[in-house]
Amino acid sequence: MHAVLPAPEPIREISGLTPRDLGPSILESSEPIVLRGLVAGWPMVQAARQSPAAADAYLRRFYRDATVNAMLGPPEIEGRFFYNEAMDGFNFAPVRVRLDKVLAELERYRGVDNQPAIYVGSTTIDTCLPGFHDENRIDLGGRDALGSIWIGNRTRIAAHYDLPDNLACVVAGRRRFTLFPPSQVENLYIGPLDLTPAGQAISLVDFVKPDLGRFPRFATAMAHALAVEMGPGDALFIPSMWWHHIQALEDFNVLVNYWWRQSPDYMDTPMNAMMHALMSVRDLPLAQREAWAGLFRHYVFEADDQTAAHIPPNARRALAPMDAESVRNIRAQLLKRMNR
């Protein structure tokens, strides 16, 4: 059943900032923010505003024989990278290929109807395009950010979340972002956690043709959705754990993004804890699950300065504030227990 869904609300916008003007009020926000024209002065953006050919030529200036991970799908998938019908694999082929070959294929199909889906995702800029950052700079206040580039044609990336905070800068083409707060996870019908198209669990809903007969709660998710369409020079701050669906709207699209975490490098990814809890907690009897939920609330989700205040500081061990050494000790204990 396909039905008319609630229209997403617009994302809050700020205009007039430059890549030197970003501060904590933006980069530590718990809500998404559109930054219109943030990187409009970048040479890459100026080239893209001339033409796709000029943007292509600009990228090739920095190319040094690098290979990249690409996703190639037949025209029948209509740009939507997803599972196959049996959900035991995917509807596209992952390939390792030279970046210049990808750019040549995008040029070959530019303006052609019924194109195959071509997508280069999450490729480290300093590896594949050394020198790009020297001409296209941004000040993230000393944050240890990973800069990546995403290149493709008219593709659709299913709604997913990322653990790091994300500043996404559209530098060629146009993209439409649809965002959902973390609380909407139960209404997005998330697929498998351990078989994913690109590393993160995704929504199974086709945003172009949502089937409300199969996914009725998606209407509730859309009632909480935020959306924006962005062109070259625009940027979007996406806070950690916000779900986002991305649709590229032109035959040649390039996005540059920066990821960073607001936590120390020694902290593990919470997804490892999630998988371990699925393995060891989820299938316990109800009374035991409820008891463990209480322990998790006490020691993790509602922990504060009083949680271990009755224990002498020198004896708190894992209950003390974490540092690199305590994390190494806990990891060693876990590995020892799991390898018994």
Tab-separated table of C-alpha atoms in Angstrom:
chain	number	residue	atom	x	y	z
A	1	MET	CA	0.000	0.000	0.000
A	2	HIS	CA	1.449	3.342	-1.072
A	3	ALA	CA	-0.026	6.410	0.589
A	4	VAL	CA	0.626	10.099	1.040
A	5	LEU	CA	2.927	10.591	4.011
A	6	PRO	CA	3.417	13.621	6.257
A	7	ALA	CA	5.806	16.122	4.688
A	8	PRO	CA	9.119	16.435	6.556
A	9	GLU	CA	9.823	19.636	8.435
A	10	PRO	CA	12.706	21.820	7.209
A	11	ILE	CA	16.042	21.658	9.007
A	12	ARG	CA	17.179	24.792	10.809
A	13	GLU	CA	19.435	26.856	8.539
A	14	ILE	CA	22.288	29.297	9.082
A	15	SER	CA	23.734	31.403	6.262
A	16	GLY	CA	26.765	33.625	5.928
A	17	LEU	CA	29.337	31.438	7.683
A	18	THR	CA	32.717	30.563	6.202
A	19	PRO	CA	34.885	27.482	6.811
A	20	ARG	CA	36.705	29.502	9.517
A	21	ASP	CA	33.550	30.308	11.500
A	22	LEU	CA	32.563	26.914	12.905
A	23	GLY	CA	32.427	26.608	16.679
A	24	PRO	CA	30.987	24.371	19.411
A	25	SER	CA	27.457	25.753	18.996
A	26	ILE	CA	27.412	24.040	15.594
A	27	LEU	CA	29.942	21.209	15.839
A	28	GLU	CA	28.594	19.954	19.179
A	29	SER	CA	24.904	20.502	18.445
A	30	SER	CA	22.438	17.733	19.281
A	31	GLU	CA	20.218	18.871	16.390
A	32	PRO	CA	21.041	18.948	12.661
A	33	ILE	CA	21.892	22.309	11.102
A	34	VAL	CA	22.043	23.349	7.432
A	35	LEU	CA	24.921	25.724	6.682
A	36	ARG	CA	24.023	27.406	3.398
A	37	GLY	CA	27.024	28.367	1.301
A	38	LEU	CA	29.542	27.291	3.943
A	39	VAL	CA	32.107	26.043	1.408
A	40	ALA	CA	30.947	28.118	-1.572
A	41	GLY	CA	34.435	29.605	-1.845
A	42	TRP	CA	36.168	26.258	-2.326
A	43	PRO	CA	37.834	25.889	-5.754
A	44	MET	CA	36.115	22.496	-6.088
A	45	VAL	CA	32.708	24.116	-5.672
A	46	GLN	CA	33.582	26.888	-8.114
A	47	ALA	CA	34.510	24.263	-10.705
A	48	ALA	CA	31.290	22.306	-10.106
A	49	ARG	CA	29.218	25.455	-10.587
A	50	GLN	CA	30.768	25.824	-14.031
A	51	SER	CA	29.909	22.297	-15.206
A	52	PRO	CA	30.246	18.601	-14.309
A	53	ALA	CA	33.145	18.435	-16.768
A	54	ALA	CA	34.979	21.201	-14.915
A	55	ALA	CA	34.404	19.438	-11.577
A	56	ASP	CA	35.677	16.171	-13.078
A	57	ALA	CA	38.790	17.921	-14.397
A	58	TYR	CA	39.406	19.539	-10.999
A	59	LEU	CA	39.331	16.166	-9.212
A	60	ARG	CA	41.698	14.648	-11.768
A	61	ARG	CA	44.311	17.301	-10.902
A	62	PHE	CA	44.898	15.507	-7.596
A	63	TYR	CA	44.584	11.919	-8.774
A	64	ARG	CA	47.713	9.765	-8.270
A	65	ASP	CA	46.851	6.211	-9.408
A	66	ALA	CA	44.715	5.474	-6.330
A	67	THR	CA	42.182	2.665	-6.311
A	68	VAL	CA	38.858	3.000	-4.497
A	69	ASN	CA	35.971	0.836	-3.337
A	70	ALA	CA	33.007	1.315	-5.649
A	71	MET	CA	29.460	-0.051	-5.797
A	72	LEU	CA	28.036	-0.855	-9.224
A	73	GLY	CA	24.378	-1.709	-9.779
A	74	PRO	CA	22.303	-2.406	-12.896
A	75	PRO	CA	19.796	0.187	-14.137
A	76	GLU	CA	16.954	-1.919	-12.722
A	77	ILE	CA	17.794	-0.946	-9.119
A	78	GLU	CA	17.051	2.719	-10.004
A	79	GLY	CA	20.024	3.902	-7.989
A	80	ARG	CA	18.894	2.218	-4.764
A	81	PHE	CA	21.724	0.202	-3.214
A	82	PHE	CA	19.997	-2.499	-1.209
A	83	TYR	CA	19.628	-6.224	-0.553
A	84	ASN	CA	18.741	-8.833	-3.132
A	85	GLU	CA	15.265	-10.398	-2.977
A	86	ALA	CA	16.359	-13.207	-0.637
A	87	MET	CA	18.200	-10.749	1.635
A	88	ASP	CA	21.194	-13.050	1.690
A	89	GLY	CA	23.246	-10.678	-0.444
A	90	PHE	CA	22.969	-7.375	-2.265
A	91	ASN	CA	21.636	-5.930	-5.511
A	92	PHE	CA	24.992	-4.438	-6.499
A	93	ALA	CA	28.574	-5.577	-7.020
A	94	PRO	CA	31.390	-4.185	-4.861
A	95	VAL	CA	34.551	-3.617	-6.887
A	96	ARG	CA	38.039	-2.271	-6.338
A	97	VAL	CA	38.873	0.069	-9.212
A	98	ARG	CA	40.989	3.065	-10.166
A	99	LEU	CA	39.273	6.349	-9.417
A	100	ASP	CA	39.932	7.701	-12.903
A	101	LYS	CA	38.044	4.711	-14.345
A	102	VAL	CA	35.052	5.571	-12.172
A	103	LEU	CA	35.153	9.189	-13.339
A	104	ALA	CA	35.319	7.981	-16.952
A	105	GLU	CA	32.234	5.775	-16.457
A	106	LEU	CA	30.311	8.647	-14.889
A	107	GLU	CA	31.227	10.819	-17.861
A	108	ARG	CA	30.200	8.068	-20.283
A	109	TYR	CA	26.681	7.851	-18.851
A	110	ARG	CA	26.150	11.565	-18.182
A	111	GLY	CA	22.824	12.576	-19.755
A	112	VAL	CA	21.940	8.977	-20.637
A	113	ASP	CA	18.580	7.546	-19.582
A	114	ASN	CA	18.428	4.291	-17.641
A	115	GLN	CA	21.941	4.590	-16.206
A	116	PRO	CA	23.644	1.933	-14.104
A	117	ALA	CA	24.158	2.997	-10.502
A	118	ILE	CA	27.758	4.050	-9.814
A	119	TYR	CA	28.944	5.045	-6.366
A	120	VAL	CA	32.257	5.579	-4.607
A	121	GLY	CA	31.637	5.834	-0.884
A	122	SER	CA	33.687	6.902	2.130
A	123	THR	CA	37.089	7.188	0.468
A	124	THR	CA	39.802	8.955	2.457
A	125	ILE	CA	40.659	12.153	0.589
A	126	ASP	CA	44.316	12.317	1.594
A	127	THR	CA	44.811	8.806	0.201
A	128	CYS	CA	43.080	9.132	-3.164
A	129	LEU	CA	43.363	12.880	-3.826
A	130	PRO	CA	46.480	14.158	-2.039
A	131	GLY	CA	46.605	17.936	-1.992
A	132	PHE	CA	42.835	18.433	-2.250
A	133	HIS	CA	42.635	19.668	1.339
A	134	ASP	CA	45.376	22.228	0.741
A	135	GLU	CA	43.075	24.119	-1.632
A	136	ASN	CA	39.731	23.295	0.009
A	137	ARG	CA	40.218	24.051	3.690
A	138	ILE	CA	37.931	23.973	6.701
A	139	ASP	CA	38.581	24.747	10.368
A	140	LEU	CA	37.043	22.187	12.714
A	141	GLY	CA	38.589	23.626	15.856
A	142	GLY	CA	41.377	21.100	16.221
A	143	ARG	CA	39.099	18.072	16.027
A	144	ASP	CA	40.755	14.899	14.761
A	145	ALA	CA	38.400	14.542	11.800
A	146	LEU	CA	38.536	12.023	8.983
A	147	GLY	CA	37.907	13.691	5.620
A	148	SER	CA	36.216	11.483	3.032
A	149	ILE	CA	34.841	11.898	-0.478
A	150	TRP	CA	31.713	10.343	-2.042
A	151	ILE	CA	31.235	10.343	-5.820
A	152	GLY	CA	28.423	8.955	-7.969
A	153	ASN	CA	25.426	9.497	-10.198
A	154	ARG	CA	21.706	9.344	-9.307
A	155	THR	CA	21.971	7.044	-6.306
A	156	ARG	CA	19.976	6.434	-3.143
A	157	ILE	CA	21.583	5.472	0.152
A	158	ALA	CA	19.175	3.852	2.617
A	159	ALA	CA	18.537	5.502	5.966
A	160	HIS	CA	21.277	4.627	8.448
A	161	TYR	CA	23.057	6.206	11.403
A	162	ASP	CA	26.742	6.905	12.018
A	163	LEU	CA	28.465	6.860	15.386
A	164	PRO	CA	30.635	9.946	14.734
A	165	ASP	CA	29.352	13.463	14.277
A	166	ASN	CA	29.274	14.356	10.593
A	167	LEU	CA	29.750	17.552	8.603
A	168	ALA	CA	28.607	16.789	5.035
A	169	CYS	CA	29.543	19.300	2.332
A	170	VAL	CA	27.929	19.098	-1.106
A	171	VAL	CA	30.577	20.146	-3.625
A	172	ALA	CA	29.009	19.019	-6.936
A	173	GLY	CA	25.453	18.152	-7.964
A	174	ARG	CA	22.472	18.207	-5.626
A	175	ARG	CA	21.447	15.933	-2.773
A	176	ARG	CA	18.326	15.517	-0.699
A	177	PHE	CA	18.795	14.510	2.936
A	178	THR	CA	15.966	13.121	5.078
A	179	LEU	CA	16.823	12.876	8.771
A	180	PHE	CA	15.189	11.222	11.780
A	181	PRO	CA	16.057	11.531	15.479
A	182	PRO	CA	17.452	8.392	17.164
A	183	SER	CA	14.102	7.819	18.897
A	184	GLN	CA	12.512	6.804	15.572
A	185	VAL	CA	14.491	3.561	15.251
A	186	GLU	CA	11.425	1.373	15.900
A	187	ASN	CA	9.500	3.111	13.106
A	188	LEU	CA	12.205	2.779	10.444
A	189	TYR	CA	12.173	-1.036	10.195
A	190	ILE	CA	15.903	-1.633	10.454
A	191	GLY	CA	17.433	-4.624	8.675
A	192	PRO	CA	20.098	-7.085	9.856
A	193	LEU	CA	22.873	-5.804	12.094
A	194	ASP	CA	25.516	-8.192	10.789
A	195	LEU	CA	24.835	-8.226	7.024
A	196	THR	CA	24.781	-4.669	5.738
A	197	PRO	CA	25.448	-3.014	2.362
A	198	ALA	CA	28.200	-0.728	3.663
A	199	GLY	CA	28.834	-1.488	7.333
A	200	GLN	CA	25.839	0.156	9.008
A	201	ALA	CA	22.374	-1.308	9.535
A	202	ILE	CA	19.823	0.292	7.205
A	203	SER	CA	16.099	0.956	6.988
A	204	LEU	CA	14.275	-1.542	4.770
A	205	VAL	CA	11.784	1.101	3.631
A	206	ASP	CA	12.022	2.361	0.054
A	207	PHE	CA	11.695	6.117	0.590
A	208	VAL	CA	10.671	6.714	-3.030
A	209	LYS	CA	7.903	4.079	-2.935
A	210	PRO	CA	7.188	3.372	0.752
A	211	ASP	CA	4.978	0.341	1.308
A	212	LEU	CA	2.823	1.211	4.323
A	213	GLY	CA	1.099	-2.147	4.170
A	214	ARG	CA	4.394	-3.792	5.065
A	215	PHE	CA	5.859	-0.874	7.055
A	216	PRO	CA	2.882	0.966	8.626
A	217	ARG	CA	4.859	2.712	11.384
A	218	PHE	CA	6.957	4.497	8.760
A	219	ALA	CA	4.181	7.099	8.654
A	220	THR	CA	4.987	7.890	12.294
A	221	ALA	CA	8.678	8.199	11.445
A	222	MET	CA	7.878	10.659	8.662
A	223	ALA	CA	5.867	12.757	11.089
A	224	HIS	CA	9.185	13.309	12.918
A	225	ALA	CA	11.356	13.685	9.805
A	226	LEU	CA	13.463	16.660	8.792
A	227	ALA	CA	14.581	17.229	5.203
A	228	VAL	CA	16.651	19.534	3.045
A	229	GLU	CA	17.844	19.765	-0.555
A	230	MET	CA	21.359	21.112	-0.971
A	231	GLY	CA	23.521	22.255	-3.868
A	232	PRO	CA	27.220	22.980	-4.365
A	233	GLY	CA	28.652	24.911	-1.426
A	234	ASP	CA	25.985	23.906	1.121
A	235	ALA	CA	26.804	21.826	4.195
A	236	LEU	CA	24.819	19.850	6.760
A	237	PHE	CA	25.832	19.019	10.307
A	238	ILE	CA	24.424	15.575	11.245
A	239	PRO	CA	24.754	14.724	14.949
A	240	SER	CA	25.877	11.300	16.048
A	241	MET	CA	23.174	8.598	15.866
A	242	TRP	CA	20.707	10.575	13.735
A	243	TRP	CA	19.269	8.426	10.940
A	244	HIS	CA	19.765	9.894	7.471
A	245	HIS	CA	18.627	8.913	3.973
A	246	ILE	CA	20.560	10.467	1.082
A	247	GLN	CA	19.376	10.827	-2.494
A	248	ALA	CA	21.695	12.203	-5.187
A	249	LEU	CA	19.665	14.121	-7.739
A	250	GLU	CA	22.004	14.678	-10.702
A	251	ASP	CA	24.169	12.611	-13.043
A	252	PHE	CA	27.354	13.769	-11.298
A	253	ASN	CA	27.439	14.317	-7.552
A	254	VAL	CA	30.341	14.785	-5.161
A	255	LEU	CA	30.174	15.140	-1.399
A	256	VAL	CA	33.016	15.772	1.042
A	257	ASN	CA	32.416	14.935	4.670
A	258	TYR	CA	34.251	15.057	7.971
A	259	TRP	CA	33.707	12.575	10.805
A	260	TRP	CA	34.842	12.921	14.399
A	261	ARG	CA	33.856	11.565	17.797
A	262	GLN	CA	33.246	13.519	20.989
A	263	SER	CA	34.837	10.690	22.967
A	264	PRO	CA	38.448	9.565	23.482
A	265	ASP	CA	40.075	7.330	20.880
A	266	TYR	CA	40.471	4.498	23.388
A	267	MET	CA	36.699	4.087	23.759
A	268	ASP	CA	35.302	1.087	21.932
A	269	THR	CA	32.360	1.305	19.553
A	270	PRO	CA	29.042	0.790	21.381
A	271	MET	CA	27.960	-1.587	18.597
A	272	ASN	CA	30.366	-4.184	20.008
A	273	ALA	CA	28.512	-3.927	23.318
A	274	MET	CA	25.204	-4.258	21.465
A	275	MET	CA	26.297	-7.433	19.675
A	276	HIS	CA	27.647	-8.875	22.899
A	277	ALA	CA	24.349	-8.093	24.662
A	278	LEU	CA	22.393	-9.816	21.872
A	279	MET	CA	24.563	-12.875	22.373
A	280	SER	CA	24.447	-12.950	26.177
A	281	VAL	CA	21.370	-11.049	27.417
A	282	ARG	CA	18.511	-10.888	24.908
A	283	ASP	CA	17.436	-14.542	25.110
A	284	LEU	CA	17.494	-14.829	28.892
A	285	PRO	CA	14.194	-15.449	30.719
A	286	LEU	CA	12.150	-12.274	31.131
A	287	ALA	CA	12.835	-11.881	34.862
A	288	GLN	CA	16.574	-12.130	34.265
A	289	ARG	CA	16.449	-9.648	31.377
A	290	GLU	CA	14.625	-7.192	33.623
A	291	ALA	CA	17.263	-7.677	36.322
A	292	TRP	CA	20.039	-7.001	33.806
A	293	ALA	CA	18.167	-3.963	32.513
A	294	GLY	CA	18.283	-2.627	36.062
A	295	LEU	CA	22.018	-3.252	36.274
A	296	PHE	CA	22.609	-1.534	32.932
A	297	ARG	CA	20.582	1.477	34.051
A	298	HIS	CA	22.478	1.627	37.350
A	299	TYR	CA	26.018	1.168	36.032
A	300	VAL	CA	25.749	2.582	32.492
A	301	PHE	CA	22.746	4.658	31.447
A	302	GLU	CA	22.059	6.411	34.746
A	303	ALA	CA	25.564	6.285	36.224
A	304	ASP	CA	26.737	9.425	38.030
A	305	ASP	CA	29.246	10.492	40.684
A	306	GLN	CA	27.317	8.611	43.354
A	307	THR	CA	27.197	5.217	41.627
A	308	ALA	CA	30.489	4.051	43.148
A	309	ALA	CA	30.905	6.702	45.851
A	310	HIS	CA	30.697	4.045	48.596
A	311	ILE	CA	33.801	2.286	47.223
A	312	PRO	CA	37.246	3.696	48.106
A	313	PRO	CA	38.659	5.447	45.022
A	314	ASN	CA	41.673	3.128	44.800
A	315	ALA	CA	39.355	0.095	44.654
A	316	ARG	CA	36.810	1.233	42.052
A	317	ARG	CA	38.679	-0.245	39.079
A	318	ALA	CA	36.153	-0.605	36.205
A	319	LEU	CA	33.729	1.682	38.052
A	320	ALA	CA	36.232	4.534	38.075
A	321	PRO	CA	36.310	7.084	35.236
A	322	MET	CA	37.744	5.420	32.146
A	323	ASP	CA	41.185	6.105	30.740
A	324	ALA	CA	43.350	4.342	28.162
A	325	GLU	CA	44.904	1.971	30.722
A	326	SER	CA	41.611	0.893	32.293
A	327	VAL	CA	40.126	0.265	28.840
A	328	ARG	CA	43.105	-1.931	27.935
A	329	ASN	CA	42.627	-3.906	31.155
A	330	ILE	CA	38.905	-4.425	30.533
A	331	ARG	CA	39.526	-5.448	26.928
A	332	ALA	CA	42.134	-7.982	28.059
A	333	GLN	CA	39.712	-9.447	30.614
A	334	LEU	CA	36.949	-9.726	28.004
A	335	LEU	CA	39.225	-11.435	25.500
A	336	LYS	CA	40.376	-13.889	28.145
A	337	ARG	CA	36.807	-14.742	29.154
A	338	MET	CA	35.547	-15.104	25.585
A	339	ASN	CA	38.429	-17.347	24.559
A	340	ARG	CA	37.859	-19.923	27.308
